[in-house]
């Protein structure tokens, strides 16, 4: 194939000082996405009005290999402390490379897509003794950000993993937003020794620290932000769980790379595969997909009918 559809993103790589090199993606209506090669971490998603849709800590530390507090870090091969590895696994602490052969995904327009790949180092194999290829495709289009993670087992033995895309969303005020789509579901409460509970609220609102893994969630979940007159819609495939996290005031003060007041303007809603680890035999590949979109709710005089969002408002 001679055409350069998916290849040669190199002209988009920006290197600055000792920060991780990053790729900037543009799409024709004006929205942009920035991805670090360190951790394949999306650190910015701006809409056509140049409004930042992802949260970034006011005290973010830009020193690889540590992930940056904000954006969308990827947790692999372990989410949180659901396992024996370091918290959230090691993929977010590694330098990824551009993937020259993202098959079997169809080619995408170079202007709006980055394909990245991570393979284990010899050092990694000491802590997690499996050979894999972890790929991430990041695509921006008008009002939409799509992430496609894929894991291929290139070892001679089977392995299993948990995974999450940790989405730090920028919100006007976390105590004013609500999350729809998780009603009546079971969840593990990480603040209460991972005990299992059932969600009783009609819509989830926030008035204190929350750290929950909701189980067997629908493909579509919405964060309704009245003050910003917008709704963030998360659609996902292959990641049946969803994590809600906000550290609130006390915990925020204890997190060194998070500003004391930052918790007020952030909410993490993650697409995840946690409760049932994904098992891969040799040569098998797992593929997930997450699509983030923004629905402006100003047309409804500030009141967006949540059922329309959940049931497929375009």
PDB file of C-alpha atoms in Angstrom:
ATOM      1  CA  UNK A   1       0.000   0.000   0.000  1.00  0.00           C
ATOM      2  CA  UNK A   2       1.544   3.226  -1.131  1.00  0.00           C
ATOM      3  CA  UNK A   3      -0.946   5.683   0.251  1.00  0.00           C
ATOM      4  CA  UNK A   4      -0.118   7.401   3.509  1.00  0.00           C
ATOM      5  CA  UNK A   5      -3.517   7.238   5.101  1.00  0.00           C
ATOM      6  CA  UNK A   6      -2.519   5.845   8.451  1.00  0.00           C
ATOM      7  CA  UNK A   7       1.234   6.137   8.295  1.00  0.00           C
ATOM      8  CA  UNK A   8       3.769   8.851   8.880  1.00  0.00           C
ATOM      9  CA  UNK A   9       2.083  10.630  11.749  1.00  0.00           C
ATOM     10  CA  UNK A  10       5.648  11.707  12.525  1.00  0.00           C
ATOM     11  CA  UNK A  11       5.051  15.199  11.239  1.00  0.00           C
ATOM     12  CA  UNK A  12       2.535  15.569  14.082  1.00  0.00           C
ATOM     13  CA  UNK A  13       4.958  14.632  16.866  1.00  0.00           C
ATOM     14  CA  UNK A  14       5.951  17.578  19.020  1.00  0.00           C
ATOM     15  CA  UNK A  15       8.904  17.368  21.387  1.00  0.00           C
ATOM     16  CA  UNK A  16       9.328  19.944  24.172  1.00  0.00           C
ATOM     17  CA  UNK A  17      12.114  19.818  26.732  1.00  0.00           C
ATOM     18  CA  UNK A  18      11.890  16.829  29.040  1.00  0.00           C
ATOM     19  CA  UNK A  19       8.150  16.414  28.560  1.00  0.00           C
ATOM     20  CA  UNK A  20       6.844  13.346  26.779  1.00  0.00           C
ATOM     21  CA  UNK A  21       6.596  13.818  23.000  1.00  0.00           C
ATOM     22  CA  UNK A  22       2.985  14.376  21.959  1.00  0.00           C
ATOM     23  CA  UNK A  23       0.824  14.062  18.882  1.00  0.00           C
ATOM     24  CA  UNK A  24      -1.754  16.719  18.005  1.00  0.00           C
ATOM     25  CA  UNK A  25      -4.799  15.670  15.999  1.00  0.00           C
ATOM     26  CA  UNK A  26      -7.050  18.175  14.205  1.00  0.00           C
ATOM     27  CA  UNK A  27     -10.350  17.661  12.434  1.00  0.00           C
ATOM     28  CA  UNK A  28     -12.006  20.000   9.907  1.00  0.00           C
ATOM     29  CA  UNK A  29     -14.576  21.648  12.212  1.00  0.00           C
ATOM     30  CA  UNK A  30     -11.760  22.770  14.543  1.00  0.00           C
ATOM     31  CA  UNK A  31     -11.700  20.327  17.432  1.00  0.00           C
ATOM     32  CA  UNK A  32      -8.310  18.990  18.546  1.00  0.00           C
ATOM     33  CA  UNK A  33      -6.880  16.152  20.607  1.00  0.00           C
ATOM     34  CA  UNK A  34      -3.410  15.818  22.135  1.00  0.00           C
ATOM     35  CA  UNK A  35      -1.904  12.411  22.927  1.00  0.00           C
ATOM     36  CA  UNK A  36       1.330  11.780  24.827  1.00  0.00           C
ATOM     37  CA  UNK A  37       3.575   8.969  23.623  1.00  0.00           C
ATOM     38  CA  UNK A  38       4.144   8.303  27.310  1.00  0.00           C
ATOM     39  CA  UNK A  39       1.260   6.063  28.340  1.00  0.00           C
ATOM     40  CA  UNK A  40      -0.588   6.775  25.049  1.00  0.00           C
ATOM     41  CA  UNK A  41      -2.419   9.228  27.304  1.00  0.00           C
ATOM     42  CA  UNK A  42      -4.900  11.678  25.816  1.00  0.00           C
ATOM     43  CA  UNK A  43      -4.250  14.941  27.695  1.00  0.00           C
ATOM     44  CA  UNK A  44      -6.524  17.352  25.828  1.00  0.00           C
ATOM     45  CA  UNK A  45      -9.759  17.287  23.837  1.00  0.00           C
ATOM     46  CA  UNK A  46     -11.064  20.662  22.716  1.00  0.00           C
ATOM     47  CA  UNK A  47     -14.267  21.233  20.785  1.00  0.00           C
ATOM     48  CA  UNK A  48     -14.626  23.538  17.794  1.00  0.00           C
ATOM     49  CA  UNK A  49     -15.105  26.481  20.202  1.00  0.00           C
ATOM     50  CA  UNK A  50     -11.720  25.643  21.784  1.00  0.00           C
ATOM     51  CA  UNK A  51     -13.356  24.623  25.088  1.00  0.00           C
ATOM     52  CA  UNK A  52     -11.401  21.933  26.946  1.00  0.00           C
ATOM     53  CA  UNK A  53     -13.623  18.929  27.635  1.00  0.00           C
ATOM     54  CA  UNK A  54     -11.165  16.914  29.724  1.00  0.00           C
ATOM     55  CA  UNK A  55      -9.954  17.827  33.199  1.00  0.00           C
ATOM     56  CA  UNK A  56      -6.261  18.457  33.877  1.00  0.00           C
ATOM     57  CA  UNK A  57      -4.943  18.945  37.415  1.00  0.00           C
ATOM     58  CA  UNK A  58      -3.697  22.423  38.283  1.00  0.00           C
ATOM     59  CA  UNK A  59      -0.715  20.657  39.901  1.00  0.00           C
ATOM     60  CA  UNK A  60      -0.093  18.165  37.092  1.00  0.00           C
ATOM     61  CA  UNK A  61       3.498  16.889  36.982  1.00  0.00           C
ATOM     62  CA  UNK A  62       4.850  16.545  33.426  1.00  0.00           C
ATOM     63  CA  UNK A  63       7.769  14.238  34.173  1.00  0.00           C
ATOM     64  CA  UNK A  64       7.729  10.894  32.373  1.00  0.00           C
ATOM     65  CA  UNK A  65       7.422   8.061  33.059  1.00  0.00           C
ATOM     66  CA  UNK A  66       4.737   9.053  35.597  1.00  0.00           C
ATOM     67  CA  UNK A  67       1.267   9.517  34.090  1.00  0.00           C
ATOM     68  CA  UNK A  68      -0.178  13.031  34.205  1.00  0.00           C
ATOM     69  CA  UNK A  69      -3.113  13.681  36.557  1.00  0.00           C
ATOM     70  CA  UNK A  70      -5.958  14.230  34.100  1.00  0.00           C
ATOM     71  CA  UNK A  71      -6.963  13.427  30.544  1.00  0.00           C
ATOM     72  CA  UNK A  72      -7.421   9.719  29.773  1.00  0.00           C
ATOM     73  CA  UNK A  73      -4.752   7.383  31.175  1.00  0.00           C
ATOM     74  CA  UNK A  74      -5.095   3.697  30.266  1.00  0.00           C
ATOM     75  CA  UNK A  75      -4.987   1.120  33.071  1.00  0.00           C
ATOM     76  CA  UNK A  76      -3.491  -2.207  31.929  1.00  0.00           C
ATOM     77  CA  UNK A  77      -2.964  -5.086  32.661  1.00  0.00           C
ATOM     78  CA  UNK A  78      -4.638  -4.318  35.963  1.00  0.00           C
ATOM     79  CA  UNK A  79      -7.205  -1.796  37.104  1.00  0.00           C
ATOM     80  CA  UNK A  80      -6.646  -0.183  40.530  1.00  0.00           C
ATOM     81  CA  UNK A  81      -5.589  -2.809  43.076  1.00  0.00           C
ATOM     82  CA  UNK A  82      -7.712  -5.606  41.619  1.00  0.00           C
ATOM     83  CA  UNK A  83      -4.628  -7.838  41.390  1.00  0.00           C
ATOM     84  CA  UNK A  84      -1.001  -8.109  42.530  1.00  0.00           C
ATOM     85  CA  UNK A  85       0.664  -5.537  40.240  1.00  0.00           C
ATOM     86  CA  UNK A  86       1.289  -1.850  40.901  1.00  0.00           C
ATOM     87  CA  UNK A  87      -1.937   0.158  41.074  1.00  0.00           C
ATOM     88  CA  UNK A  88      -3.523   0.601  37.620  1.00  0.00           C
ATOM     89  CA  UNK A  89      -0.807  -1.540  36.010  1.00  0.00           C
ATOM     90  CA  UNK A  90       2.189  -0.259  34.090  1.00  0.00           C
ATOM     91  CA  UNK A  91       0.976   0.648  30.562  1.00  0.00           C
ATOM     92  CA  UNK A  92       0.349   4.260  31.624  1.00  0.00           C
ATOM     93  CA  UNK A  93       3.997   4.556  32.765  1.00  0.00           C
ATOM     94  CA  UNK A  94       5.582   3.278  29.546  1.00  0.00           C
ATOM     95  CA  UNK A  95       6.736   4.996  26.383  1.00  0.00           C
ATOM     96  CA  UNK A  96       4.562   3.793  23.502  1.00  0.00           C
ATOM     97  CA  UNK A  97       5.450   3.884  19.809  1.00  0.00           C
ATOM     98  CA  UNK A  98       3.525   4.798  16.713  1.00  0.00           C
ATOM     99  CA  UNK A  99       1.955   1.696  15.205  1.00  0.00           C
ATOM    100  CA  UNK A 100       2.803   1.374  11.510  1.00  0.00           C
ATOM    101  CA  UNK A 101       0.480  -1.559  10.978  1.00  0.00           C
ATOM    102  CA  UNK A 102      -2.754  -1.165  12.917  1.00  0.00           C
ATOM    103  CA  UNK A 103      -4.471  -3.942  10.938  1.00  0.00           C
ATOM    104  CA  UNK A 104      -7.111  -5.285  11.015  1.00  0.00           C
ATOM    105  CA  UNK A 105      -8.580  -1.820  11.628  1.00  0.00           C
ATOM    106  CA  UNK A 106      -9.488  -0.035   8.434  1.00  0.00           C
ATOM    107  CA  UNK A 107      -7.196   2.866   7.470  1.00  0.00           C
ATOM    108  CA  UNK A 108      -8.180   6.246   8.860  1.00  0.00           C
ATOM    109  CA  UNK A 109      -7.488   9.763   7.751  1.00  0.00           C
ATOM    110  CA  UNK A 110      -4.069  10.774   9.012  1.00  0.00           C
ATOM    111  CA  UNK A 111      -5.374  14.197  10.034  1.00  0.00           C
ATOM    112  CA  UNK A 112      -7.565  12.827  12.775  1.00  0.00           C
ATOM    113  CA  UNK A 113      -6.175   9.468  13.923  1.00  0.00           C
ATOM    114  CA  UNK A 114      -3.176   8.238  15.883  1.00  0.00           C
ATOM    115  CA  UNK A 115      -2.340   4.544  16.240  1.00  0.00           C
ATOM    116  CA  UNK A 116      -0.053   3.624  19.132  1.00  0.00           C
ATOM    117  CA  UNK A 117       1.401   0.332  20.316  1.00  0.00           C
ATOM    118  CA  UNK A 118       3.045  -0.989  23.479  1.00  0.00           C
ATOM    119  CA  UNK A 119       5.023  -4.226  23.809  1.00  0.00           C
ATOM    120  CA  UNK A 120       6.610  -5.493  27.034  1.00  0.00           C
ATOM    121  CA  UNK A 121      10.252  -4.793  27.817  1.00  0.00           C
ATOM    122  CA  UNK A 122      12.432  -7.546  29.286  1.00  0.00           C
ATOM    123  CA  UNK A 123      12.044  -5.710  32.600  1.00  0.00           C
ATOM    124  CA  UNK A 124       8.232  -5.813  32.309  1.00  0.00           C
ATOM    125  CA  UNK A 125       8.319  -9.567  31.731  1.00  0.00           C
ATOM    126  CA  UNK A 126       9.820  -9.995  35.209  1.00  0.00           C
ATOM    127  CA  UNK A 127       6.756  -8.488  36.863  1.00  0.00           C
ATOM    128  CA  UNK A 128       4.120  -9.749  34.400  1.00  0.00           C
ATOM    129  CA  UNK A 129       5.555 -12.681  32.429  1.00  0.00           C
ATOM    130  CA  UNK A 130       3.396 -12.497  29.297  1.00  0.00           C
ATOM    131  CA  UNK A 131       4.141 -11.242  25.800  1.00  0.00           C
ATOM    132  CA  UNK A 132       1.391  -9.042  24.422  1.00  0.00           C
ATOM    133  CA  UNK A 133       0.751  -6.209  22.001  1.00  0.00           C
ATOM    134  CA  UNK A 134      -1.426  -3.440  23.394  1.00  0.00           C
ATOM    135  CA  UNK A 135      -2.719  -1.077  20.734  1.00  0.00           C
ATOM    136  CA  UNK A 136      -4.712   2.128  21.026  1.00  0.00           C
ATOM    137  CA  UNK A 137      -6.330   4.028  18.199  1.00  0.00           C
ATOM    138  CA  UNK A 138      -7.347   7.609  19.029  1.00  0.00           C
ATOM    139  CA  UNK A 139      -9.690   9.297  16.563  1.00  0.00           C
ATOM    140  CA  UNK A 140     -11.220  12.766  16.732  1.00  0.00           C
ATOM    141  CA  UNK A 141     -14.169  13.829  14.597  1.00  0.00           C
ATOM    142  CA  UNK A 142     -16.722  16.631  14.948  1.00  0.00           C
ATOM    143  CA  UNK A 143     -17.959  16.539  18.563  1.00  0.00           C
ATOM    144  CA  UNK A 144     -16.602  13.049  19.120  1.00  0.00           C
ATOM    145  CA  UNK A 145     -13.512  11.313  20.526  1.00  0.00           C
ATOM    146  CA  UNK A 146     -13.139   7.575  19.928  1.00  0.00           C
ATOM    147  CA  UNK A 147     -10.611   5.279  21.611  1.00  0.00           C
ATOM    148  CA  UNK A 148     -10.167   1.685  20.438  1.00  0.00           C
ATOM    149  CA  UNK A 149      -7.933  -0.389  22.749  1.00  0.00           C
ATOM    150  CA  UNK A 150      -6.836  -3.841  21.566  1.00  0.00           C
ATOM    151  CA  UNK A 151      -4.820  -6.535  23.306  1.00  0.00           C
ATOM    152  CA  UNK A 152      -3.218  -9.395  21.394  1.00  0.00           C
ATOM    153  CA  UNK A 153      -1.676 -12.419  23.078  1.00  0.00           C
ATOM    154  CA  UNK A 154       1.636 -13.109  21.277  1.00  0.00           C
ATOM    155  CA  UNK A 155       2.789 -15.539  23.969  1.00  0.00           C
ATOM    156  CA  UNK A 156       2.683 -19.341  24.014  1.00  0.00           C
ATOM    157  CA  UNK A 157       0.489 -19.356  27.133  1.00  0.00           C
ATOM    158  CA  UNK A 158      -2.871 -17.841  28.021  1.00  0.00           C
ATOM    159  CA  UNK A 159      -3.187 -14.780  30.231  1.00  0.00           C
ATOM    160  CA  UNK A 160      -5.938 -12.631  31.713  1.00  0.00           C
ATOM    161  CA  UNK A 161      -6.090  -8.912  32.449  1.00  0.00           C
ATOM    162  CA  UNK A 162      -8.323  -6.119  33.682  1.00  0.00           C
ATOM    163  CA  UNK A 163      -8.359  -2.766  31.945  1.00  0.00           C
ATOM    164  CA  UNK A 164      -9.877   0.689  32.144  1.00  0.00           C
ATOM    165  CA  UNK A 165      -9.855   3.949  30.231  1.00  0.00           C
ATOM    166  CA  UNK A 166      -9.849   6.506  33.049  1.00  0.00           C
ATOM    167  CA  UNK A 167     -11.777   9.489  31.703  1.00  0.00           C
ATOM    168  CA  UNK A 168     -11.185  12.681  33.685  1.00  0.00           C
ATOM    169  CA  UNK A 169     -14.030  14.945  32.543  1.00  0.00           C
ATOM    170  CA  UNK A 170     -14.120  18.685  33.080  1.00  0.00           C
ATOM    171  CA  UNK A 171     -17.384  19.688  34.792  1.00  0.00           C
ATOM    172  CA  UNK A 172     -18.714  23.040  35.995  1.00  0.00           C
ATOM    173  CA  UNK A 173     -19.285  21.872  39.581  1.00  0.00           C
ATOM    174  CA  UNK A 174     -19.316  18.206  40.559  1.00  0.00           C
ATOM    175  CA  UNK A 175     -21.994  18.803  43.206  1.00  0.00           C
ATOM    176  CA  UNK A 176     -24.337  20.105  40.466  1.00  0.00           C
ATOM    177  CA  UNK A 177     -23.922  17.390  37.825  1.00  0.00           C
ATOM    178  CA  UNK A 178     -25.706  14.069  37.634  1.00  0.00           C
ATOM    179  CA  UNK A 179     -24.961  10.742  36.003  1.00  0.00           C
ATOM    180  CA  UNK A 180     -27.700   8.787  34.227  1.00  0.00           C
ATOM    181  CA  UNK A 181     -27.604   5.178  33.092  1.00  0.00           C
ATOM    182  CA  UNK A 182     -26.306   3.466  36.248  1.00  0.00           C
ATOM    183  CA  UNK A 183     -29.608   3.354  38.169  1.00  0.00           C
ATOM    184  CA  UNK A 184     -30.564   0.028  39.844  1.00  0.00           C
ATOM    185  CA  UNK A 185     -27.159  -1.523  39.058  1.00  0.00           C
ATOM    186  CA  UNK A 186     -24.857  -3.379  41.430  1.00  0.00           C
ATOM    187  CA  UNK A 187     -21.492  -1.843  42.269  1.00  0.00           C
ATOM    188  CA  UNK A 188     -18.353  -2.569  44.281  1.00  0.00           C
ATOM    189  CA  UNK A 189     -17.708   0.232  46.757  1.00  0.00           C
ATOM    190  CA  UNK A 190     -13.936   0.695  46.987  1.00  0.00           C
ATOM    191  CA  UNK A 191     -14.397   2.930  50.043  1.00  0.00           C
ATOM    192  CA  UNK A 192     -16.063   0.016  51.853  1.00  0.00           C
ATOM    193  CA  UNK A 193     -13.664  -2.894  51.223  1.00  0.00           C
ATOM    194  CA  UNK A 194     -15.123  -3.570  47.744  1.00  0.00           C
ATOM    195  CA  UNK A 195     -18.428  -4.679  49.261  1.00  0.00           C
ATOM    196  CA  UNK A 196     -21.225  -5.139  46.727  1.00  0.00           C
ATOM    197  CA  UNK A 197     -24.238  -2.807  46.832  1.00  0.00           C
ATOM    198  CA  UNK A 198     -27.170  -1.924  44.585  1.00  0.00           C
ATOM    199  CA  UNK A 199     -27.663   1.650  43.375  1.00  0.00           C
ATOM    200  CA  UNK A 200     -30.896   3.088  44.803  1.00  0.00           C
ATOM    201  CA  UNK A 201     -30.820   6.610  43.366  1.00  0.00           C
ATOM    202  CA  UNK A 202     -32.775   7.621  40.251  1.00  0.00           C
ATOM    203  CA  UNK A 203     -29.787   9.592  39.051  1.00  0.00           C
ATOM    204  CA  UNK A 204     -26.400   9.712  40.727  1.00  0.00           C
ATOM    205  CA  UNK A 205     -25.388  13.045  42.248  1.00  0.00           C
ATOM    206  CA  UNK A 206     -22.300  13.885  44.286  1.00  0.00           C
ATOM    207  CA  UNK A 207     -21.889  15.277  47.801  1.00  0.00           C
ATOM    208  CA  UNK A 208     -18.790  13.435  48.989  1.00  0.00           C
ATOM    209  CA  UNK A 209     -15.999  11.078  47.997  1.00  0.00           C
ATOM    210  CA  UNK A 210     -17.019   8.333  45.558  1.00  0.00           C
ATOM    211  CA  UNK A 211     -15.037   5.351  44.263  1.00  0.00           C
ATOM    212  CA  UNK A 212     -17.291   2.688  42.757  1.00  0.00           C
ATOM    213  CA  UNK A 213     -17.123   0.021  40.070  1.00  0.00           C
ATOM    214  CA  UNK A 214     -20.599  -0.356  38.540  1.00  0.00           C
ATOM    215  CA  UNK A 215     -21.128  -3.820  37.078  1.00  0.00           C
ATOM    216  CA  UNK A 216     -22.715  -4.963  33.808  1.00  0.00           C
ATOM    217  CA  UNK A 217     -23.473  -1.407  32.771  1.00  0.00           C
ATOM    218  CA  UNK A 218     -25.347  -0.308  29.643  1.00  0.00           C
ATOM    219  CA  UNK A 219     -23.428   0.690  26.521  1.00  0.00           C
ATOM    220  CA  UNK A 220     -24.423   4.322  27.098  1.00  0.00           C
ATOM    221  CA  UNK A 221     -23.946   6.519  30.194  1.00  0.00           C
ATOM    222  CA  UNK A 222     -24.430  10.288  30.413  1.00  0.00           C
ATOM    223  CA  UNK A 223     -23.040  13.074  32.620  1.00  0.00           C
ATOM    224  CA  UNK A 224     -25.543  15.937  32.611  1.00  0.00           C
ATOM    225  CA  UNK A 225     -23.934  19.300  33.349  1.00  0.00           C
ATOM    226  CA  UNK A 226     -26.644  21.981  33.521  1.00  0.00           C
ATOM    227  CA  UNK A 227     -24.337  24.889  34.174  1.00  0.00           C
ATOM    228  CA  UNK A 228     -22.254  24.197  31.066  1.00  0.00           C
ATOM    229  CA  UNK A 229     -25.482  23.369  29.193  1.00  0.00           C
ATOM    230  CA  UNK A 230     -23.979  20.179  27.897  1.00  0.00           C
ATOM    231  CA  UNK A 231     -24.185  16.461  28.349  1.00  0.00           C
ATOM    232  CA  UNK A 232     -21.184  14.173  28.017  1.00  0.00           C
ATOM    233  CA  UNK A 233     -22.200  10.819  26.576  1.00  0.00           C
ATOM    234  CA  UNK A 234     -19.992   7.748  27.018  1.00  0.00           C
ATOM    235  CA  UNK A 235     -20.726   4.853  24.670  1.00  0.00           C
ATOM    236  CA  UNK A 236     -18.667   1.713  25.114  1.00  0.00           C
ATOM    237  CA  UNK A 237     -18.225  -1.822  23.804  1.00  0.00           C
ATOM    238  CA  UNK A 238     -16.204  -4.675  25.254  1.00  0.00           C
ATOM    239  CA  UNK A 239     -15.860  -2.958  28.654  1.00  0.00           C
ATOM    240  CA  UNK A 240     -18.961  -3.878  30.602  1.00  0.00           C
ATOM    241  CA  UNK A 241     -18.111  -2.113  33.856  1.00  0.00           C
ATOM    242  CA  UNK A 242     -17.996   1.598  34.609  1.00  0.00           C
ATOM    243  CA  UNK A 243     -16.047   3.350  37.366  1.00  0.00           C
ATOM    244  CA  UNK A 244     -17.095   6.588  39.071  1.00  0.00           C
ATOM    245  CA  UNK A 245     -14.423   8.426  41.034  1.00  0.00           C
ATOM    246  CA  UNK A 246     -14.055  11.764  42.758  1.00  0.00           C
ATOM    247  CA  UNK A 247     -11.689  12.140  45.729  1.00  0.00           C
ATOM    248  CA  UNK A 248     -13.590  15.086  47.341  1.00  0.00           C
ATOM    249  CA  UNK A 249     -11.895  17.602  49.614  1.00  0.00           C
ATOM    250  CA  UNK A 250      -9.993  15.532  52.190  1.00  0.00           C
ATOM    251  CA  UNK A 251      -8.544  12.993  49.768  1.00  0.00           C
ATOM    252  CA  UNK A 252      -7.770  15.741  47.222  1.00  0.00           C
ATOM    253  CA  UNK A 253      -5.486  17.434  49.760  1.00  0.00           C
ATOM    254  CA  UNK A 254      -3.605  14.156  50.204  1.00  0.00           C
ATOM    255  CA  UNK A 255      -2.957  13.706  46.448  1.00  0.00           C
ATOM    256  CA  UNK A 256       0.256  15.588  45.747  1.00  0.00           C
ATOM    257  CA  UNK A 257      -0.363  16.240  42.046  1.00  0.00           C
ATOM    258  CA  UNK A 258      -3.969  17.406  42.495  1.00  0.00           C
ATOM    259  CA  UNK A 259      -4.891  20.974  43.490  1.00  0.00           C
ATOM    260  CA  UNK A 260      -6.881  21.239  46.745  1.00  0.00           C
ATOM    261  CA  UNK A 261      -9.950  22.615  44.939  1.00  0.00           C
ATOM    262  CA  UNK A 262      -9.554  20.626  41.711  1.00  0.00           C
ATOM    263  CA  UNK A 263     -12.015  17.939  42.768  1.00  0.00           C
ATOM    264  CA  UNK A 264     -14.855  20.439  42.288  1.00  0.00           C
ATOM    265  CA  UNK A 265     -14.377  20.635  38.514  1.00  0.00           C
ATOM    266  CA  UNK A 266     -13.611  16.984  37.722  1.00  0.00           C
ATOM    267  CA  UNK A 267     -15.415  13.689  37.532  1.00  0.00           C
ATOM    268  CA  UNK A 268     -13.952  10.358  36.447  1.00  0.00           C
ATOM    269  CA  UNK A 269     -16.288   8.051  34.557  1.00  0.00           C
ATOM    270  CA  UNK A 270     -14.273   5.119  33.224  1.00  0.00           C
ATOM    271  CA  UNK A 271     -15.033   2.407  30.702  1.00  0.00           C
ATOM    272  CA  UNK A 272     -13.646  -0.734  32.321  1.00  0.00           C
ATOM    273  CA  UNK A 273     -13.419  -4.509  32.361  1.00  0.00           C
ATOM    274  CA  UNK A 274     -12.842  -5.247  36.039  1.00  0.00           C
ATOM    275  CA  UNK A 275     -15.238  -7.762  37.596  1.00  0.00           C
ATOM    276  CA  UNK A 276     -14.584 -10.483  35.011  1.00  0.00           C
ATOM    277  CA  UNK A 277     -10.981 -10.362  33.748  1.00  0.00           C
ATOM    278  CA  UNK A 278     -10.546 -10.860  30.014  1.00  0.00           C
ATOM    279  CA  UNK A 279      -8.882 -14.170  29.157  1.00  0.00           C
ATOM    280  CA  UNK A 280      -6.818 -14.493  25.988  1.00  0.00           C
ATOM    281  CA  UNK A 281      -5.384 -17.670  24.567  1.00  0.00           C
ATOM    282  CA  UNK A 282      -2.237 -17.480  22.400  1.00  0.00           C
ATOM    283  CA  UNK A 283      -2.878 -15.582  19.133  1.00  0.00           C
ATOM    284  CA  UNK A 284      -6.241 -14.269  20.350  1.00  0.00           C
ATOM    285  CA  UNK A 285      -7.072 -10.559  20.333  1.00  0.00           C
ATOM    286  CA  UNK A 286      -9.512  -8.586  22.465  1.00  0.00           C
ATOM    287  CA  UNK A 287     -10.933  -5.308  21.208  1.00  0.00           C
ATOM    288  CA  UNK A 288     -12.820  -2.613  23.072  1.00  0.00           C
ATOM    289  CA  UNK A 289     -14.253   0.723  22.001  1.00  0.00           C
ATOM    290  CA  UNK A 290     -15.146   3.943  23.750  1.00  0.00           C
ATOM    291  CA  UNK A 291     -16.860   6.866  22.080  1.00  0.00           C
ATOM    292  CA  UNK A 292     -17.189  10.186  23.892  1.00  0.00           C
ATOM    293  CA  UNK A 293     -19.543  12.779  22.507  1.00  0.00           C
ATOM    294  CA  UNK A 294     -20.912  16.099  23.663  1.00  0.00           C
ATOM    295  CA  UNK A 295     -24.582  16.962  23.313  1.00  0.00           C
ATOM    296  CA  UNK A 296     -25.412  20.622  23.738  1.00  0.00           C
ATOM    297  CA  UNK A 297     -28.471  20.903  25.946  1.00  0.00           C
ATOM    298  CA  UNK A 298     -29.154  24.606  25.422  1.00  0.00           C
ATOM    299  CA  UNK A 299     -31.882  23.778  22.889  1.00  0.00           C
ATOM    300  CA  UNK A 300     -33.997  22.483  25.732  1.00  0.00           C
ATOM    301  CA  UNK A 301     -33.835  25.767  27.645  1.00  0.00           C
ATOM    302  CA  UNK A 302     -31.255  24.187  29.900  1.00  0.00           C
ATOM    303  CA  UNK A 303     -33.319  21.069  30.512  1.00  0.00           C
ATOM    304  CA  UNK A 304     -32.287  18.062  28.487  1.00  0.00           C
ATOM    305  CA  UNK A 305     -34.657  15.144  28.782  1.00  0.00           C
ATOM    306  CA  UNK A 306     -32.299  12.445  30.110  1.00  0.00           C
ATOM    307  CA  UNK A 307     -34.383   9.643  28.537  1.00  0.00           C
ATOM    308  CA  UNK A 308     -33.698  11.120  25.109  1.00  0.00           C
ATOM    309  CA  UNK A 309     -29.986  11.088  25.820  1.00  0.00           C
ATOM    310  CA  UNK A 310     -29.972   7.549  27.134  1.00  0.00           C
ATOM    311  CA  UNK A 311     -32.280   6.288  24.372  1.00  0.00           C
ATOM    312  CA  UNK A 312     -30.359   7.720  21.495  1.00  0.00           C
ATOM    313  CA  UNK A 313     -30.723  11.440  20.965  1.00  0.00           C
ATOM    314  CA  UNK A 314     -28.474  12.252  18.025  1.00  0.00           C
TER     315      UNK A 314
END
